[in-house]
GROMACS .gro file of C-alpha atoms in nm:
model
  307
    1UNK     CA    1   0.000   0.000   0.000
    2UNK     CA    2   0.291   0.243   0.084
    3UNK     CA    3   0.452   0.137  -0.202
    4UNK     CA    4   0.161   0.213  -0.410
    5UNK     CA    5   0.118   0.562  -0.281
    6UNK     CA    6   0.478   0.616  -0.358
    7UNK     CA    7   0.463   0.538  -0.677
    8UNK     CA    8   0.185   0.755  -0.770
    9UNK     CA    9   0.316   1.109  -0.595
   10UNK     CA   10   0.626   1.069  -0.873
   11UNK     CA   11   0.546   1.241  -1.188
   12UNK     CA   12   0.670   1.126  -1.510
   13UNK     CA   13   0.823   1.366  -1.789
   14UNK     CA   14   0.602   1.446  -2.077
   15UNK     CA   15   0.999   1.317  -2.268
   16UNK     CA   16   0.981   1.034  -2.088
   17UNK     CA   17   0.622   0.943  -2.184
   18UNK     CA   18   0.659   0.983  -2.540
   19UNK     CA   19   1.013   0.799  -2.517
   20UNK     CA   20   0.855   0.501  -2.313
   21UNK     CA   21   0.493   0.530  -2.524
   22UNK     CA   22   0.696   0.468  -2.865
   23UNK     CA   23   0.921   0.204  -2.736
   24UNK     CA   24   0.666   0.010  -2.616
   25UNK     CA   25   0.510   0.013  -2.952
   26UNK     CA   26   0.804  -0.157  -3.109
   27UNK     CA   27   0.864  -0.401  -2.844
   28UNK     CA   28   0.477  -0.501  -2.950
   29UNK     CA   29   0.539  -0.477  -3.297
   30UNK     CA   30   0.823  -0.735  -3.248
   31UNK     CA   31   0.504  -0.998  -3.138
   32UNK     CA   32   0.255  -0.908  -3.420
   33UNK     CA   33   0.501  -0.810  -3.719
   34UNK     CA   34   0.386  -1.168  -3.867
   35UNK     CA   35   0.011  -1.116  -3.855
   36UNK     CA   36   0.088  -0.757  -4.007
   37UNK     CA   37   0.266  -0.911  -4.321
   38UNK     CA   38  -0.028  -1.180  -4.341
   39UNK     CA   39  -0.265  -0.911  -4.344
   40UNK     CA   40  -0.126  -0.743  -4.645
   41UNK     CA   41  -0.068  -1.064  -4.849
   42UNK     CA   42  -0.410  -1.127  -4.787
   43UNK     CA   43  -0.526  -0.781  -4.906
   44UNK     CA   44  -0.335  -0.773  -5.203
   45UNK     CA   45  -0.484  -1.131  -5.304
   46UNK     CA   46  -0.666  -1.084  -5.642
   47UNK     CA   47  -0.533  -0.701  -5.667
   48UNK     CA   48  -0.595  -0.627  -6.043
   49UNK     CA   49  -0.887  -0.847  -6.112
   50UNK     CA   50  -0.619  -1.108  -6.103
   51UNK     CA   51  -0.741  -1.475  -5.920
   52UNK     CA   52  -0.704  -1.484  -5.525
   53UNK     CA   53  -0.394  -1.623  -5.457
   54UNK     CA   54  -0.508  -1.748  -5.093
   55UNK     CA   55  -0.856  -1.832  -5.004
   56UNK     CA   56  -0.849  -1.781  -4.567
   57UNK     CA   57  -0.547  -1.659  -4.325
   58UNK     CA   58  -0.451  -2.067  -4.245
   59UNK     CA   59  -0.357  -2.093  -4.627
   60UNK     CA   60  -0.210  -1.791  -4.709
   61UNK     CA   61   0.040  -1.844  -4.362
   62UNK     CA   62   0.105  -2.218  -4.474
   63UNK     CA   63   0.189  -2.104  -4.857
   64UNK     CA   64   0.398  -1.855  -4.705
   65UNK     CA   65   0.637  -2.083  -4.517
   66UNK     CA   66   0.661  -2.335  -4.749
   67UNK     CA   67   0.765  -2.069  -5.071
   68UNK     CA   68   0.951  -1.836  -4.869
   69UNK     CA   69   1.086  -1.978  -4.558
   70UNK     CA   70   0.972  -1.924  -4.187
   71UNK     CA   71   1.172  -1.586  -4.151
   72UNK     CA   72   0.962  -1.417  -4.438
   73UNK     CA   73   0.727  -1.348  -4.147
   74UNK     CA   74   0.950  -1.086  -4.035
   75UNK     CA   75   0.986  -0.904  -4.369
   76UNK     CA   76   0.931  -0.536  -4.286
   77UNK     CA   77   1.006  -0.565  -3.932
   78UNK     CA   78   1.252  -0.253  -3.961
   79UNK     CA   79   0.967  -0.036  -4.137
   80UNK     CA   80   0.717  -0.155  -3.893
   81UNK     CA   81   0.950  -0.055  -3.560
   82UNK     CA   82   1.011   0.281  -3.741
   83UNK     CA   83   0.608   0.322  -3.803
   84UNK     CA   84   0.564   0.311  -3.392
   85UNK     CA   85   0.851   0.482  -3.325
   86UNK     CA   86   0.693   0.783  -3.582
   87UNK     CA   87   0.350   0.694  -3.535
   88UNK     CA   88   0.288   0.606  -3.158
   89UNK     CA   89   0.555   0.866  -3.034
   90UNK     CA   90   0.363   1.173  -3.233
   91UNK     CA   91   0.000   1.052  -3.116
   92UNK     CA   92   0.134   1.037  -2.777
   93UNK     CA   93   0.302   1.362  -2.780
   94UNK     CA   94  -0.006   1.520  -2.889
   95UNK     CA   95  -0.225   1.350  -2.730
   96UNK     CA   96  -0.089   1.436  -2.388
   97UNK     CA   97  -0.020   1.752  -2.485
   98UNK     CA   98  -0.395   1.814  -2.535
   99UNK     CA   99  -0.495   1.653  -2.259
  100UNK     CA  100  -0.286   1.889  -2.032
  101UNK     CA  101  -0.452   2.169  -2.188
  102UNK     CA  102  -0.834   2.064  -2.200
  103UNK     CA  103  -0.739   1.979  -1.805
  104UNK     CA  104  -0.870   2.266  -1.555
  105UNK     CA  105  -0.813   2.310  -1.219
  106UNK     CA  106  -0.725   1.936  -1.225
  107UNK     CA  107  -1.022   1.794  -1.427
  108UNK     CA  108  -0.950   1.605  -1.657
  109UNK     CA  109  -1.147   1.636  -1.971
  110UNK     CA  110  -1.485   1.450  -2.032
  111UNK     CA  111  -1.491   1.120  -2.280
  112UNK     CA  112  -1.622   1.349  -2.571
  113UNK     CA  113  -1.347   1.576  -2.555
  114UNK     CA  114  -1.108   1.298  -2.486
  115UNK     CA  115  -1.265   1.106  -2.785
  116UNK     CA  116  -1.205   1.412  -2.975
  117UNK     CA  117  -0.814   1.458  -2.883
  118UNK     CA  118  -0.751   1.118  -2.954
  119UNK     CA  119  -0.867   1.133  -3.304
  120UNK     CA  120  -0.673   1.419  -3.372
  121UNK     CA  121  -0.354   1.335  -3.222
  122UNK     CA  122  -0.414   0.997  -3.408
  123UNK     CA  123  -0.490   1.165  -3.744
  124UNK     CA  124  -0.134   1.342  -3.671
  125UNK     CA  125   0.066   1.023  -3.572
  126UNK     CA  126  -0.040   0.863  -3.894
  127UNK     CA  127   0.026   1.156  -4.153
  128UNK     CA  128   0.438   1.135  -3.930
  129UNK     CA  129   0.417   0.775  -3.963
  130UNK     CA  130   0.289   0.750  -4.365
  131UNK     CA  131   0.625   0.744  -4.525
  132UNK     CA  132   0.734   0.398  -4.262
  133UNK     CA  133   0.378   0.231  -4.375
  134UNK     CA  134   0.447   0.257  -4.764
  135UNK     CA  135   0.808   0.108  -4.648
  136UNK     CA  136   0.621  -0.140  -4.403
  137UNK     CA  137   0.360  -0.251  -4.727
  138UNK     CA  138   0.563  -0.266  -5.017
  139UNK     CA  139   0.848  -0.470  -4.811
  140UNK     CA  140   0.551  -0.693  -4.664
  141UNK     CA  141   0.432  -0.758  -4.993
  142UNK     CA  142   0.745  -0.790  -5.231
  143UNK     CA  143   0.763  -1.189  -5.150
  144UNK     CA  144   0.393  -1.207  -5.362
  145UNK     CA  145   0.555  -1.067  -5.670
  146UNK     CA  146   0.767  -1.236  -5.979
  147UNK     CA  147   1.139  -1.286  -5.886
  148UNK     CA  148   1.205  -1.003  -6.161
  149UNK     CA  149   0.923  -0.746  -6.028
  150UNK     CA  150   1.054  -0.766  -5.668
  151UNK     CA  151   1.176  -0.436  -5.534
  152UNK     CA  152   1.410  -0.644  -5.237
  153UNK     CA  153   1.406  -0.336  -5.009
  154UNK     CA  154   1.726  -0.417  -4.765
  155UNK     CA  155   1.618  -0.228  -4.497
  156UNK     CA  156   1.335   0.065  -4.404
  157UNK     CA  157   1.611   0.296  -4.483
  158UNK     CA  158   1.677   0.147  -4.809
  159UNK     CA  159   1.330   0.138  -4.932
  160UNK     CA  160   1.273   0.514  -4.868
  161UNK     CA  161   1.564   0.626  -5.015
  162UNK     CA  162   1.468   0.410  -5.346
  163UNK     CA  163   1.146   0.559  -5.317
  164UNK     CA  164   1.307   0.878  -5.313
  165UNK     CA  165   1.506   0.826  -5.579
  166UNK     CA  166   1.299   0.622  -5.810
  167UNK     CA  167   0.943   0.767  -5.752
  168UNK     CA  168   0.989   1.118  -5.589
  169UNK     CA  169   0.996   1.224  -5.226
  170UNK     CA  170   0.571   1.272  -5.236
  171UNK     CA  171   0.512   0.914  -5.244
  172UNK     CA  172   0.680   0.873  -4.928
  173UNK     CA  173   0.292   1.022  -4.819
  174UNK     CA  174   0.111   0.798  -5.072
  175UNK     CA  175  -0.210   0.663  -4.935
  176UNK     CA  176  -0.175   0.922  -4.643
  177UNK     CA  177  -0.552   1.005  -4.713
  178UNK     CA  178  -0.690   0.707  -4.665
  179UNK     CA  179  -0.426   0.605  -4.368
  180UNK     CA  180  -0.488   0.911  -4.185
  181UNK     CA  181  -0.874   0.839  -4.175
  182UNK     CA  182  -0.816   0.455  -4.083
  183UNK     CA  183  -0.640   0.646  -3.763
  184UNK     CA  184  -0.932   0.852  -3.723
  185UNK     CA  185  -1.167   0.581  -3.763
  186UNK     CA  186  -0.962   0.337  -3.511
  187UNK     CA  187  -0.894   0.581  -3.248
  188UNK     CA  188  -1.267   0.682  -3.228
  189UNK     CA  189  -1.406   0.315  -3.240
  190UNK     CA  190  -1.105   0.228  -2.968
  191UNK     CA  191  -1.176   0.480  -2.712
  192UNK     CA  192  -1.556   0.416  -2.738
  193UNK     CA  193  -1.595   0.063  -2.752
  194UNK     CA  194  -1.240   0.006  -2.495
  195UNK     CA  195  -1.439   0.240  -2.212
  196UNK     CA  196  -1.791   0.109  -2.266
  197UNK     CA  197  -1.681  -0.254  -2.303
  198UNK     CA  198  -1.429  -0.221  -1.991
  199UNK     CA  199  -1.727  -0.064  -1.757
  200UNK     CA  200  -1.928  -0.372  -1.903
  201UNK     CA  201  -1.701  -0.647  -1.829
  202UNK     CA  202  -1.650  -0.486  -1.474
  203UNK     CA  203  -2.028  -0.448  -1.431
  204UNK     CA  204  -2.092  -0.847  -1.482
  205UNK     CA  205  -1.880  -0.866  -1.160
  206UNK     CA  206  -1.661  -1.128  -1.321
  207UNK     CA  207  -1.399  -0.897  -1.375
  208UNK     CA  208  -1.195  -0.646  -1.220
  209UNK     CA  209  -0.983  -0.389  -1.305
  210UNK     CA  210  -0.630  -0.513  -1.421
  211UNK     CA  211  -0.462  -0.700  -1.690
  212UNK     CA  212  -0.669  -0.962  -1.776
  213UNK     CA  213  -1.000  -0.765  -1.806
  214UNK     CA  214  -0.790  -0.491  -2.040
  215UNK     CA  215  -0.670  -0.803  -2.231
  216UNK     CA  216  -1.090  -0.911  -2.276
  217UNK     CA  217  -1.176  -0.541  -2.361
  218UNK     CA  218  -0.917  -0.496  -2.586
  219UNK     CA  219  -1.008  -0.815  -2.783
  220UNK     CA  220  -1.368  -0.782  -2.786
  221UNK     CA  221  -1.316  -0.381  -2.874
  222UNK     CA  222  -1.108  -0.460  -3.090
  223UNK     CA  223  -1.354  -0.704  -3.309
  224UNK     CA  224  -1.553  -0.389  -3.365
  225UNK     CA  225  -1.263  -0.172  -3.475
  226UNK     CA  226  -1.161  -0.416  -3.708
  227UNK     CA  227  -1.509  -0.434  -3.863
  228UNK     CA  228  -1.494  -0.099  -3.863
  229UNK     CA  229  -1.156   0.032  -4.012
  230UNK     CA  230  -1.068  -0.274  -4.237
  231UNK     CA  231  -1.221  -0.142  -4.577
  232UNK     CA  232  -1.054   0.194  -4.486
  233UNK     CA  233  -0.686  -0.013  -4.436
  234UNK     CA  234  -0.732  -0.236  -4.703
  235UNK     CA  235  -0.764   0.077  -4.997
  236UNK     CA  236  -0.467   0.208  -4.820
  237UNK     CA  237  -0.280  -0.080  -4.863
  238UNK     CA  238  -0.384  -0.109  -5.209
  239UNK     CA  239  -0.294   0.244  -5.324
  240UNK     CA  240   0.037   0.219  -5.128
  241UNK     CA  241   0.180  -0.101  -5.295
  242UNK     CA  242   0.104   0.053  -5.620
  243UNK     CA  243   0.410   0.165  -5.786
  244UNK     CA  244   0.368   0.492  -6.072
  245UNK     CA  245   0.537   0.538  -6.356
  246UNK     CA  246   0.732   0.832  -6.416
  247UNK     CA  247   0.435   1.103  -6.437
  248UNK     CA  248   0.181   0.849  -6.374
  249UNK     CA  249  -0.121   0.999  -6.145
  250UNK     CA  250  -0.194   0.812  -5.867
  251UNK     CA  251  -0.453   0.646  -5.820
  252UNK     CA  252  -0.765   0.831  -5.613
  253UNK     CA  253  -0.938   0.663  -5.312
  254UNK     CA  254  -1.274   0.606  -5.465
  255UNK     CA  255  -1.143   0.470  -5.771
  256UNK     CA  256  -0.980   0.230  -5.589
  257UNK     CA  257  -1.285   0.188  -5.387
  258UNK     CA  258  -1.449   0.129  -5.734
  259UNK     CA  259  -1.232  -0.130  -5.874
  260UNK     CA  260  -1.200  -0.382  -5.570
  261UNK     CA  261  -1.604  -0.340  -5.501
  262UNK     CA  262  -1.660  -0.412  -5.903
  263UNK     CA  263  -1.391  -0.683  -5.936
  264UNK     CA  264  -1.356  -0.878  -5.591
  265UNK     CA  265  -1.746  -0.813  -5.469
  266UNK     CA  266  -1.744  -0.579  -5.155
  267UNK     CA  267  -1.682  -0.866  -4.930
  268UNK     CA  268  -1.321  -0.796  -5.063
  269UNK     CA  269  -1.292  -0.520  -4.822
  270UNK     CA  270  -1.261  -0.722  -4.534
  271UNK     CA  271  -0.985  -0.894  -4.679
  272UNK     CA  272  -0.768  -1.030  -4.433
  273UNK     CA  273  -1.010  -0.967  -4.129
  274UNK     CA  274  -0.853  -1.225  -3.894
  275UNK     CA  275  -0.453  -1.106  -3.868
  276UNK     CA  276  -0.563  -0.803  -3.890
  277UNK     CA  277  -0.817  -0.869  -3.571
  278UNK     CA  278  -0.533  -1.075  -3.393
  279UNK     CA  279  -0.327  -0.771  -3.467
  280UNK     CA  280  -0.508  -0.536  -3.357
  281UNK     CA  281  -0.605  -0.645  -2.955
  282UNK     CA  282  -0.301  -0.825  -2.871
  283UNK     CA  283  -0.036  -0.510  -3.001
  284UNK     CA  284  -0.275  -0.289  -2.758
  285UNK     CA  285  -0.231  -0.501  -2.506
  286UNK     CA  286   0.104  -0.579  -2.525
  287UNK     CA  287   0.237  -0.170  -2.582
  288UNK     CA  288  -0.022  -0.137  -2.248
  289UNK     CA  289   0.183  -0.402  -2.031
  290UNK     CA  290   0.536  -0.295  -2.187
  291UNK     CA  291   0.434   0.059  -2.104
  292UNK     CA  292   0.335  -0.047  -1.721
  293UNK     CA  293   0.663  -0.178  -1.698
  294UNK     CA  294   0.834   0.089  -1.804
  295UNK     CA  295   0.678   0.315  -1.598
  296UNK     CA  296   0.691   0.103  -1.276
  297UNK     CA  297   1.076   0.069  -1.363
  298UNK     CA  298   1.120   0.453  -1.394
  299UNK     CA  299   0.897   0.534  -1.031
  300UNK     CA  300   1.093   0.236  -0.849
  301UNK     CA  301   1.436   0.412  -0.966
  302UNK     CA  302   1.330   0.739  -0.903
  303UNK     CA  303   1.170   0.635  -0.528
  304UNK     CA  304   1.548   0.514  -0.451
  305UNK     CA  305   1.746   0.795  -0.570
  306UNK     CA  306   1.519   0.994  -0.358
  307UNK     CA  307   1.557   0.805  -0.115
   0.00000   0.00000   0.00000
């Protein structure tokens, strides 16, 4: 109990938060990098009007292994760490930063204005963090492709630097339409089905608050935002793999939107609807208890030097 009240009387940094907000990010990414690369391979099955190369998430991961190895799962893992590090640091930073100043007299702010803060600060993270998703996308999806079409990206640093060079410094924010409202869309179906389903689970008296009703919530919150967000994701991911010729316009949201509903059937835009589900809840989860850590390890230091 003393221990407890200790902990909570030392403040943490605003640097500190954003450092230990991002790194937890990547340690989660490090868990769920697979499920992000099945995801894509699974969205870009039957791109063009061409025949679905994998008919559910068991197949497409089986397929995967057998062509391409075990390791293949990890493709991307550099662009991925650098999205959280981009992403997750910037919607943290200005997320807190907004919270501080919607905060009176020591009130925090209500849920609607917190709703609202979230989805902007998200909205920001993922216009920072557009130029590591193309990387994350095309190097997730390269293995799909002819030996002779492959770009074979080395590293996230590589691929945006042949981006760069090959299709001009503005496609590093290709797709960032479409990405920025799949942040919108995900932070406000987050924060309103995480709070609602949290207060439920608590409610049944089955529950209480800690990490194994947060792990339930997230899951069962996360369902929704994946219903939710998918079709949004999956035209970003789309538009994002697509690689323009030399003054080649690219291609607009709702023709994108046009082709994959006229070609695939709309079902197509919950393509790849499990990873992207067993993404989703377990990388929330996971940043939450690598975060806890972090700050438990930062108060417990801090409580000795005082000391």
């Amino acid at each position: 109990m003393a221990q407890d009240k200790a902990e909570k009387v030392i403040p943490i940094p605003n640097g500190y938060k954003f450092l230990f907000g991002g790194t937890a990010g990547m340690m989660a990414t490090c868990f769920v990098q697979p499920l992000d690369l099945l995801k894509n391979r699974m969205q870009m099955s039957g791109a063009g009007g061409k025949a679905k190369e994998y008919n559910s998430s068991v197949q497409a991961l089986i397929s995967i292994i057998q062509k391409e190895g075990v390791f293949t799962l990890y493709n991307g893992l550099s662009a991925g760490l650098l999205r959280q590090a981009t992403y997750t640091t910037t919607r943290l930073g200005i997320y807190t930063w907004l919270f501080d100043l919607f905060t009176f007299d020591g009130k925090p702010p209500n849920f609607a204005i917190k709703a609202s803060i979230g989805m902007i600060a998200g909205v920001c993270g993922a216009f920072v963090g557009t130029p590591a998703e193309v990387a994350l996308i095309r190097m997730t999806s390269d293995g799909r492709l002819p030996p002779d079409k492959r770009r074979n990206y080395k590293s996230v640093i590589d691929a945006l630097l042949r981006i760069w060079k090959e299709e001009g410094i503005t496609t590093w924010w290709k797709g960032a339409v479409p990405t920025m409202g799949r942040a919108l869309v995900v932070n406000a179906a987050q924060l309103a089905t995480y709070s609602q389903t949290k207060q439920w689970l608590i409610g049944t008296g089955h529950f209480q608050e800690g990490i194994i009703c947060h792990f339930f919530a997230s899951m069962i919150a996360g369902l929704i935002t994946t219903a939710a967000s998918l079709p949004v994701d999956i035209i970003k991911t789309r538009i994002q793999n697509a690689k323009a010729a030399a003054g080649q316009k690219q291609p607009a949201l709702f023709d994108v939107l046009t082709v994959i509903i006229k070609d695939e059937g709309i079902l197509a835009l919950w393509k790849g609807f499990m990873p992207y589900y067993f993404r989703l809840g377990p990388h929330t989860v996971l940043t939450f208890i690598f975060l806890e850590q972090f700050n438990s390890a930062y108060r417990r230091l801090h409580r000795h030097d005082n000391n």
